[in-house]
CSV table of C-alpha atoms and ligand atoms in Angstrom, one decimal:
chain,number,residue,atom,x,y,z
A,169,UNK,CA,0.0,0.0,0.0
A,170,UNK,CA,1.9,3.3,-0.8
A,171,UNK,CA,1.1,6.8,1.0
A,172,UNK,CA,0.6,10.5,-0.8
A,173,UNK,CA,4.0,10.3,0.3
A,174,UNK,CA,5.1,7.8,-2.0
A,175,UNK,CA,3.9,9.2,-4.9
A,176,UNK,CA,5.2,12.7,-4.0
A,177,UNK,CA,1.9,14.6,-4.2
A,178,UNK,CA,2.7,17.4,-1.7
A,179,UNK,CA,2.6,18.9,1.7
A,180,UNK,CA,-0.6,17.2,2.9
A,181,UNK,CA,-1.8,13.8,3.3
A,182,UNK,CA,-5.1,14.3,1.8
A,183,UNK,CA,-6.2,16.7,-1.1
A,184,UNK,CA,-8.5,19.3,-0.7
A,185,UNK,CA,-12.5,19.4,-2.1
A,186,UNK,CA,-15.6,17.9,-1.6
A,187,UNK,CA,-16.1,14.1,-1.1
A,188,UNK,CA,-19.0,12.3,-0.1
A,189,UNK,CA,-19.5,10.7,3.4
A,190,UNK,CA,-22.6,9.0,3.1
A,191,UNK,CA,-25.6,8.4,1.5
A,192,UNK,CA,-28.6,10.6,2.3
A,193,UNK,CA,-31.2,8.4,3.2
A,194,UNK,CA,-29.0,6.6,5.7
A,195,UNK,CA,-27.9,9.9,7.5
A,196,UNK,CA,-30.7,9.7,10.9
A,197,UNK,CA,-31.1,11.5,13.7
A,198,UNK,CA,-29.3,8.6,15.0
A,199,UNK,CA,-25.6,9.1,15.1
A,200,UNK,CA,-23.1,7.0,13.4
A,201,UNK,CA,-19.6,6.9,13.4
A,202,UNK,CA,-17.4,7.2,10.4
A,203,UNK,CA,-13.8,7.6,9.1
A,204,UNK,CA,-12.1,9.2,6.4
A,205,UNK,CA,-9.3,11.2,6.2
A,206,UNK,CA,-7.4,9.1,8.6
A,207,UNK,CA,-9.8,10.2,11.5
A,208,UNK,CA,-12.9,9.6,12.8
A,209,UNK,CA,-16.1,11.7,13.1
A,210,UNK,CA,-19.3,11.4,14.3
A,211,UNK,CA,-22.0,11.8,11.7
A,212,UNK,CA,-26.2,12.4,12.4
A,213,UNK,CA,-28.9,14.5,11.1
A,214,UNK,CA,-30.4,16.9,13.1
A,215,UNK,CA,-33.9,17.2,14.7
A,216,UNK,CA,-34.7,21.0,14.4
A,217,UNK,CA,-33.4,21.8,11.2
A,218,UNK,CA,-33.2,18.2,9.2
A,219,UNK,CA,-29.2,19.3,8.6
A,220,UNK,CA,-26.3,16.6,8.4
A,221,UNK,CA,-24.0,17.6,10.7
A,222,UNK,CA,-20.6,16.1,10.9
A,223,UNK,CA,-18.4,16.4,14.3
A,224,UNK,CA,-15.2,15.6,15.4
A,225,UNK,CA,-15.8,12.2,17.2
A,226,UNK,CA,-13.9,12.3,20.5
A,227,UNK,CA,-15.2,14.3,23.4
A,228,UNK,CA,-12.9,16.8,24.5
A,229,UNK,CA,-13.5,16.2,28.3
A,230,UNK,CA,-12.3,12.5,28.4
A,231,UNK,CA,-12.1,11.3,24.7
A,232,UNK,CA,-15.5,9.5,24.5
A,233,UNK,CA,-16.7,8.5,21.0
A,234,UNK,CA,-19.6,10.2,20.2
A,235,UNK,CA,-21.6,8.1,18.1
A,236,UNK,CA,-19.9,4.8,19.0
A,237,UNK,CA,-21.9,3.4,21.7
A,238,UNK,CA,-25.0,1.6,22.2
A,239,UNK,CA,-25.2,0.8,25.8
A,240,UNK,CA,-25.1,4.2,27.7
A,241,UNK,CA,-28.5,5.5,28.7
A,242,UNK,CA,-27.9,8.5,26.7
A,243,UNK,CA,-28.1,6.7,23.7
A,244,UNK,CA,-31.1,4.4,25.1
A,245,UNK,CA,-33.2,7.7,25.7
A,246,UNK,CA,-31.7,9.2,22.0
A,247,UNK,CA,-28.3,10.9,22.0
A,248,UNK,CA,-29.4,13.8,19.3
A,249,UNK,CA,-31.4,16.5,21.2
A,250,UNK,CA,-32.6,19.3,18.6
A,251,UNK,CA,-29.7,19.5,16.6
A,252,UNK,CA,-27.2,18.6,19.5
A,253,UNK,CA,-25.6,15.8,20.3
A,254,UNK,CA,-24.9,14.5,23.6
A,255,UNK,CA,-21.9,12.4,24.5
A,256,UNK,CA,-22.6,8.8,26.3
A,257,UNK,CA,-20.2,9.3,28.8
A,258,UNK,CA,-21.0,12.1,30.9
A,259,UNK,CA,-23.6,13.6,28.7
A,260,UNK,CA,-22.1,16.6,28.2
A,261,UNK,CA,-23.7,18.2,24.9
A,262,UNK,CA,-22.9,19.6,21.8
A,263,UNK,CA,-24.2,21.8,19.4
A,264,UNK,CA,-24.3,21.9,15.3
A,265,UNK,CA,-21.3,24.5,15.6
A,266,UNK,CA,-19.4,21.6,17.8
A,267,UNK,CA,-19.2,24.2,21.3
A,268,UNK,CA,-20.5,22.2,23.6
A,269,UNK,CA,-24.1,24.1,24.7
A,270,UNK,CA,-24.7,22.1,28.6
A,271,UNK,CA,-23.0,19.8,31.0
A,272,UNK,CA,-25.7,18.3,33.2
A,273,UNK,CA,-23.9,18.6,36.6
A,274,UNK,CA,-21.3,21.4,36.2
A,275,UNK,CA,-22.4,24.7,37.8
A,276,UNK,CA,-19.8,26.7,36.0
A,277,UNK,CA,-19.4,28.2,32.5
A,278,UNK,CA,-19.0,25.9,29.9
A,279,UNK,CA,-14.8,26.4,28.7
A,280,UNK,CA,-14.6,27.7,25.3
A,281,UNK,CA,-12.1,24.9,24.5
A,282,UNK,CA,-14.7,22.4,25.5
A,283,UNK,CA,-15.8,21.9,21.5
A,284,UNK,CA,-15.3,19.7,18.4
A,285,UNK,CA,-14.6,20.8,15.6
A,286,UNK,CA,-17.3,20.7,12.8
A,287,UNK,CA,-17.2,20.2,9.6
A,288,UNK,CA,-18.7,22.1,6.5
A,289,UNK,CA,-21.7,19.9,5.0
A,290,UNK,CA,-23.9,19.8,1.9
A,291,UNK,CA,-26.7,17.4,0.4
A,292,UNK,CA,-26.6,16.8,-3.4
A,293,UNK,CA,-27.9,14.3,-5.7
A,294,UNK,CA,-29.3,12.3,-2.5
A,295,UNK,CA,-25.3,12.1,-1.4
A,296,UNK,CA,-23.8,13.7,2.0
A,297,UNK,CA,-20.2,15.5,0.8
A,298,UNK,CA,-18.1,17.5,3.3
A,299,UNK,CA,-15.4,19.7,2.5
A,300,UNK,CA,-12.3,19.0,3.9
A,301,UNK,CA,-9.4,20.8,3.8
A,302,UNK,CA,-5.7,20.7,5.3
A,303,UNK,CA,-5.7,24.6,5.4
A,304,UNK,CA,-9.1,25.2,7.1
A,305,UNK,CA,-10.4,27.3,4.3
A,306,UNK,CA,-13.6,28.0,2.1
A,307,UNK,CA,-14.9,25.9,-0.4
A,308,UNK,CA,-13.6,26.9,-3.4
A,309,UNK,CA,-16.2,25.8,-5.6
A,310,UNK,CA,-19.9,24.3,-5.6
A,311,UNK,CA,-21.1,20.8,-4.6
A,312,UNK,CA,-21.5,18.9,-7.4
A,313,UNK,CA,-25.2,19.3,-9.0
A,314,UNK,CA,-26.4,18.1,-12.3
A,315,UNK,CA,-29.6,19.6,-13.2
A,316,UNK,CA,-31.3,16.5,-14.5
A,317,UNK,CA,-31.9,15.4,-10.7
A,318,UNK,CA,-34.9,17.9,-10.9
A,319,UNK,CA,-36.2,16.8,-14.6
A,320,UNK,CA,-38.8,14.4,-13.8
A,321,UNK,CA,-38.3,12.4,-17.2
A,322,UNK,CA,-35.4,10.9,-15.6
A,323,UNK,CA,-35.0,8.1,-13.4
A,324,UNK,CA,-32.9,9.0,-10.4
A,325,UNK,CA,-29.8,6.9,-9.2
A,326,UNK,CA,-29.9,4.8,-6.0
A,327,UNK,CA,-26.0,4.2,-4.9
A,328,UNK,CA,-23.7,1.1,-5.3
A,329,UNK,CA,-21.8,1.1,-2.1
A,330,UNK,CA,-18.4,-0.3,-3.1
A,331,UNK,CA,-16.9,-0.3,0.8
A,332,UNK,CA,-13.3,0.3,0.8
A,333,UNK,CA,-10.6,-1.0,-1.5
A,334,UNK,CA,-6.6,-0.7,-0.2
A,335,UNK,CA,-5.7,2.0,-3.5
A,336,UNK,CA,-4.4,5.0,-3.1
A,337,UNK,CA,-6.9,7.6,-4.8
A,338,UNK,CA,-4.1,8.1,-7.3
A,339,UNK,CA,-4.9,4.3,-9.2
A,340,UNK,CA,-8.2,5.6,-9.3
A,341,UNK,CA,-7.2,9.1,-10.9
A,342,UNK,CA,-5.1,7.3,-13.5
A,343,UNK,CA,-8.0,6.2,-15.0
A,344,UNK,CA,-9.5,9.5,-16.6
A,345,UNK,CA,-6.3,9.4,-18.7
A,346,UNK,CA,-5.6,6.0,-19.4
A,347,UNK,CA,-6.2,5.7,-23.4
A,348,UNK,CA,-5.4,2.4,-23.8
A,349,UNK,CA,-6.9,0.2,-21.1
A,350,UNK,CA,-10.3,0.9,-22.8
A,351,UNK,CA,-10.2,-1.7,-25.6
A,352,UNK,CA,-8.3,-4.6,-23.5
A,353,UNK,CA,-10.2,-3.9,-20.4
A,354,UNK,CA,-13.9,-2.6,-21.3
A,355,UNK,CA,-14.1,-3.7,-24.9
A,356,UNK,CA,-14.5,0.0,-26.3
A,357,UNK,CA,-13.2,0.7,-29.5
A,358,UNK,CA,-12.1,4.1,-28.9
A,359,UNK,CA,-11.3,6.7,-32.1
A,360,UNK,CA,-11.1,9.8,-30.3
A,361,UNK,CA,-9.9,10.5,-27.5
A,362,UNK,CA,-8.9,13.4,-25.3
A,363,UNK,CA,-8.3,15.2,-21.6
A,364,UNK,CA,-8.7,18.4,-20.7
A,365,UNK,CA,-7.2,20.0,-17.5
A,366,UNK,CA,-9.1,23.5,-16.8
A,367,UNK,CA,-9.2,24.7,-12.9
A,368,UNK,CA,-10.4,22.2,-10.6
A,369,UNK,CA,-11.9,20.1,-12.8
A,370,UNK,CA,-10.3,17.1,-15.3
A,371,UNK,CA,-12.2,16.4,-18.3
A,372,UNK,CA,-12.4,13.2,-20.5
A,373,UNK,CA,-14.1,12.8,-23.5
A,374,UNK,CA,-14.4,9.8,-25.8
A,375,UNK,CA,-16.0,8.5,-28.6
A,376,UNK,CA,-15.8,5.0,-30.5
A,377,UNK,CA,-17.8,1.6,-30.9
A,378,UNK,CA,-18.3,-0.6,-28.1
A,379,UNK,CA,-17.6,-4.6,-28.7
A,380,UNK,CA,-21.0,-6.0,-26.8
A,381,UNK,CA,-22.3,-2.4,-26.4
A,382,UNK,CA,-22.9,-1.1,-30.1
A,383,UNK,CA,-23.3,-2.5,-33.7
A,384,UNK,CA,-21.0,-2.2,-36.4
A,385,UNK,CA,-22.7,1.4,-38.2
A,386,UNK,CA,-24.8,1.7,-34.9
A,387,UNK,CA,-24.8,4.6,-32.9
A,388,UNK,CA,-21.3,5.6,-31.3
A,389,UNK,CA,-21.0,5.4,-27.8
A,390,UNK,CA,-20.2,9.2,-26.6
A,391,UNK,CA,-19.1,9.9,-23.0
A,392,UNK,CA,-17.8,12.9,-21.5
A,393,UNK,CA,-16.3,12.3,-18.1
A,394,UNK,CA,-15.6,15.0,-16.0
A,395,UNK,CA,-13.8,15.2,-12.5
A,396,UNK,CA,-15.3,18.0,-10.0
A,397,UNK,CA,-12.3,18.5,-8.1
A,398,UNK,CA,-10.2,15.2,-6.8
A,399,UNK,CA,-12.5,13.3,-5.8
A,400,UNK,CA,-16.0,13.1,-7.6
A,401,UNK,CA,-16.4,12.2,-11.1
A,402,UNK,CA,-19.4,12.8,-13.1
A,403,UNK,CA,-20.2,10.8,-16.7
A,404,UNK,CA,-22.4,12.0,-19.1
A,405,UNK,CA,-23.0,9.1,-21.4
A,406,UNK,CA,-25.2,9.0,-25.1
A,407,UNK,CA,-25.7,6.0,-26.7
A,408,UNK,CA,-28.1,3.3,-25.8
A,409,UNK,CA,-29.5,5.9,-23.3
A,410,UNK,CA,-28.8,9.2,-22.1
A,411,UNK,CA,-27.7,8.8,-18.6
A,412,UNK,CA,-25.2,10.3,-16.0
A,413,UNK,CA,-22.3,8.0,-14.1
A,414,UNK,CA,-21.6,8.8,-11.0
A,415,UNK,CA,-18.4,7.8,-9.1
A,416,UNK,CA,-17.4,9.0,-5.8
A,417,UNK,CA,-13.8,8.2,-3.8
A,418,UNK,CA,-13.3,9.2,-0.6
A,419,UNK,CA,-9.4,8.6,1.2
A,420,UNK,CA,-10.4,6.6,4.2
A,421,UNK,CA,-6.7,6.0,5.6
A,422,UNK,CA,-3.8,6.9,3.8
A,423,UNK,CA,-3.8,4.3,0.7
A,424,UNK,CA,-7.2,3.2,1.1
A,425,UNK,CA,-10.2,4.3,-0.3
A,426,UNK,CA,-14.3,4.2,0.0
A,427,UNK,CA,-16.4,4.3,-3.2
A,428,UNK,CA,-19.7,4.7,-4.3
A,429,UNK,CA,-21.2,4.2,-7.9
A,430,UNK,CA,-24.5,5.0,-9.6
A,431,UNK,CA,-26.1,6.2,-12.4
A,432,UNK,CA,-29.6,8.7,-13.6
A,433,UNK,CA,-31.1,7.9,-17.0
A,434,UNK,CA,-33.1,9.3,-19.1
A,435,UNK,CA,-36.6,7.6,-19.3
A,436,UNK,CA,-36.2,5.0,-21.1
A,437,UNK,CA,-39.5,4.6,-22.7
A,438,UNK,CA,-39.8,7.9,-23.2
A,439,UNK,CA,-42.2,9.4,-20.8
A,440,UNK,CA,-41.6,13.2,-20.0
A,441,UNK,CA,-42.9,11.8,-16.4
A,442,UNK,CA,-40.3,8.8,-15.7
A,443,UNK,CA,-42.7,6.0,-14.9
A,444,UNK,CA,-42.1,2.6,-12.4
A,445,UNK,CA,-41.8,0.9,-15.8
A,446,UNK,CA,-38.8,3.0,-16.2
A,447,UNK,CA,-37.3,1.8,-12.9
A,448,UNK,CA,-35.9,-1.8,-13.9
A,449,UNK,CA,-34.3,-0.9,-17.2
A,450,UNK,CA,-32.9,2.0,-15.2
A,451,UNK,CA,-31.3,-0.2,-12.6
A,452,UNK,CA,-30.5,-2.9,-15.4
A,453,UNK,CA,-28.4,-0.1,-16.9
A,454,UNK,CA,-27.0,0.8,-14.0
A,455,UNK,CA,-25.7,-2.5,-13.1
A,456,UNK,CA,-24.4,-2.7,-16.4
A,457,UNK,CA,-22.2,0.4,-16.0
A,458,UNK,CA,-21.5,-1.4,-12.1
A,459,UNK,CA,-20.0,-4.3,-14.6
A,460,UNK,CA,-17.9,-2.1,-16.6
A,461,UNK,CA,-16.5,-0.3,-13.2
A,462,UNK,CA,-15.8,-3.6,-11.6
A,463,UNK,CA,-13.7,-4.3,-14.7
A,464,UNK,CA,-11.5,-1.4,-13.5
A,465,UNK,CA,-11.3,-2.5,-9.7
A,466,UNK,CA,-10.1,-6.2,-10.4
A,467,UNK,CA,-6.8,-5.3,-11.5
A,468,UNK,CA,-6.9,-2.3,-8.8
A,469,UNK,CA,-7.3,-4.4,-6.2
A,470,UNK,CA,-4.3,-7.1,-6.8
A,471,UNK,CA,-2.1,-4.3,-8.8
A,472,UNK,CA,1.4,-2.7,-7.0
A,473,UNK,CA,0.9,0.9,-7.0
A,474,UNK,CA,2.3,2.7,-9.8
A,475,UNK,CA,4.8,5.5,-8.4
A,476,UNK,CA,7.0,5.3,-11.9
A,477,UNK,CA,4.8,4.3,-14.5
A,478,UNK,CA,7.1,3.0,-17.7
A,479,UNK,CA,4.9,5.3,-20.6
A,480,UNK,CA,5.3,4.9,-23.9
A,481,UNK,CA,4.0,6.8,-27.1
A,482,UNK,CA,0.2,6.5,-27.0
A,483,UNK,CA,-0.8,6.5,-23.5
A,484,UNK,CA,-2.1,9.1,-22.0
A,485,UNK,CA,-1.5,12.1,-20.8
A,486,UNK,CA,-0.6,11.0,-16.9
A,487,UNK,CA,2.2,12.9,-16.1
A,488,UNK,CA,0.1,16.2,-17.0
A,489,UNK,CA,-3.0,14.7,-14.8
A,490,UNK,CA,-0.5,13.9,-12.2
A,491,UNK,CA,0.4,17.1,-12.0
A,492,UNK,CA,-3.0,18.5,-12.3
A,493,UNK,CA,-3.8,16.2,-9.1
A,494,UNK,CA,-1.0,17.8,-6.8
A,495,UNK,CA,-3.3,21.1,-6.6
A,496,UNK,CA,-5.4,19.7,-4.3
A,497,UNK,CA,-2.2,17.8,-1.9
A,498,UNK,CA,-0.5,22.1,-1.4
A,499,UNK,CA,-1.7,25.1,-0.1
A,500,UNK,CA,-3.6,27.4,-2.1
A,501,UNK,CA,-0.4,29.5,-2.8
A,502,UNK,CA,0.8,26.9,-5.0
A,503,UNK,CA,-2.1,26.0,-7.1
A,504,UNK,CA,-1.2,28.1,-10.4
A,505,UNK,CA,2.1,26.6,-10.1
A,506,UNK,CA,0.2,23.1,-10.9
A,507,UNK,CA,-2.3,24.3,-13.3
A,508,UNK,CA,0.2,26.1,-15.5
A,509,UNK,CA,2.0,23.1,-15.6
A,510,UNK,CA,-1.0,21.1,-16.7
A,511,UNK,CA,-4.5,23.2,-18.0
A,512,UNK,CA,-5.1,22.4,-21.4
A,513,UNK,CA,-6.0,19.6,-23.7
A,514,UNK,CA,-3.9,16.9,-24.4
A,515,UNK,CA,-4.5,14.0,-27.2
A,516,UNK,CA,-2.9,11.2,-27.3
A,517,UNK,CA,-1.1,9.9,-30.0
A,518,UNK,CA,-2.9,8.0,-33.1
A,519,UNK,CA,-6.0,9.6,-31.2
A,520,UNK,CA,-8.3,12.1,-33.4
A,521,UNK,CA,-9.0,15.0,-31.3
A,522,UNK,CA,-12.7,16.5,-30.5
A,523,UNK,CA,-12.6,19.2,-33.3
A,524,UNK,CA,-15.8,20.7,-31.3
A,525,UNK,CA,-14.2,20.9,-27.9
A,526,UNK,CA,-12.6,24.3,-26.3
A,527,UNK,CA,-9.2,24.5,-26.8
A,528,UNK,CA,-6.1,25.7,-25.0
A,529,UNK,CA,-5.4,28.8,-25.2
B,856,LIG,S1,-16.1,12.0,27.9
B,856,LIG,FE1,-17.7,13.1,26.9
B,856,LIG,S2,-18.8,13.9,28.5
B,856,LIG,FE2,-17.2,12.9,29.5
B,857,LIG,FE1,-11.9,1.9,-16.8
């Protein structure tokens, strides 16, 4: 298993962004501990305003879990209290903000360093994703959203949970650039081909036959894959249907990794009003697109990482989305640094281009 370290991405362990946590629907007023980023956090939604909040999980008074218990009477009678949380030790309680609001026996004021920190939160697309950040600061761009999720004429997703896999995100980045595992892996039968670096995000688009997926003069499968920041990656896919991939890794420890898949689609029948007809072919479709992602994690999973990879003419561009990927492991200061070393698009060779896409400038 090799470290950030090992592959020389920067100052910090884990890059910068937004990366999902959870699953919506699973995210109750009844807490649950999780971990990612190498530490651990308590997780629960909250009673008075419906919000997810995510806390730091060890109480600073003695280093209790927060949402890691079952026995305490605290969490017998309910642990979340309006959109506080108590801790099953001594019941001392915190609020959304993570400053703890009442200790049940203690006459005095409450010290200020008796808080956790909390953690900036947002809902999209029926996922939890929390920004985190080595340098404390403001998102820098918006949660992922694609505007289909509102269009009743298309089926919404419901998430593949993958668990975790022992990759460093960086296998997993490799991917938006990696030309030629298409044919031998997936059975695509790629004809143009390129990346695009521009800000936080890493584009790939691709077009070509497909050897189960398409006839011979059939429509070409068309996908345009795009990275929103380092860690969530968003497929817009024409062909059979119109439908959205989604793909979300989050760094659990350093060199492992949780993952989520799923996919939207376009009524498939047609309806402007996606109908429960719609539903199986939907999920059909969507475990089809599981297949062709599972493809990807069998050789991830028995691989050696790749620090040095030995590139030849035609493969992709992975030194430039390498580079493009160390943005998010420095501080802010450094970030043009990266990008001028890396925005732009970038065709491999005995690839045609996309005449129609934006160009460097
Ligand atoms: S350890 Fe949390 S209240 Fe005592
Ligand atoms: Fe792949």
């Amino acid at each position: 298993m090799a470290t950030s370290k090992d592959y020389g991405l920067g100052e910090f362990t884990f890059p910068r962004g937004w990366f999902m946590v959870a699953e919506s629907e699973k995210v109750t007023s009844v807490p649950q501990g999780v971990r990612y980023f190498g530490q651990d956090f308590a997780l629960y939604r909250g009673k008075d305003s419906g919000k997810v909040i995510l806390l730091d999980a060890y109480c600073p008074h003695m280093g209790t879990h927060l949402a890691r218990n079952n026995t305490s009477y605290v969490i017998q009678d309910g642990a979340v209290e309006g959109d506080s949380i108590r801790c099953p030790y001594h019941a001392w309680r915190f609020g959304p903000d993570g400053k703890c609001n009442h200790i049940p026996y203690a006459s005095g004021p409450i010290p200020p360093a008796a808080r956790v920190r909390s953690w900036p939160v947002a809902e999209s697309m029926g996922a939890v994703f929390v920004w985190y950040d080595a340098e404390g600061g403001e998102p820098e761009w918006d949660v992922p959203f694609i505007d289909k999720w509102d269009d009743p004429s298309w089926v919404r997703w419901r998430f593949d949970d993958l668990g975790q896999i022992q990759v460093h995100p960086q296998e997993i980045l490799d991917n938006i650039t990696d030309v030629a595992h298409f044919n031998p892996v997936h059975g695509s039968l790629t004809q143009r081909f390129e990346n695009e670096f521009r800000g936080h995000k890493a584009i790939q688009r691709m077009a070509g036959g497909h050897r189960t997926l398409t006839s011979e003069g059939g429509p070409q499968l068309v996908t345009e894959a795009i990275y929103h920041g380092p860690s969530v990656l968003i497929t817009s896919m024409t062909g059979t249907h119109d439908s959205y991939i989604f793909i979300a890794h989050t760094p659990v420890d350093d060199g492992s990794t949780y993952v989520w898949h799923a996919l939207m689609v376009k009524s498939p029948t047609g309806q402007a009003i996606a109908s429960a007809e719609d539903v199986p072919i939907a999920r059909g479709y969507q475990d089809f697109a599981l297949a062709a992602f599972a493809q990807d994690f069998d050789v991830w999973k028995h691989k050696r990482p790749c620090i040095q990879g030995l590139f030849v003419q035609g493969d992709g561009a992975f030194h430039k989305q390498r580079t493009w990927y160390r943005q998010f492991y420095n501080p802010r200061a450094k970030r043009d640094e990266y990008l001028r070393a890396s925005e732009g698009v970038h065709v491999p060779k005995g690839m045609q281009p996309f005449s129609d896409s934006p160009k460097a400038a």
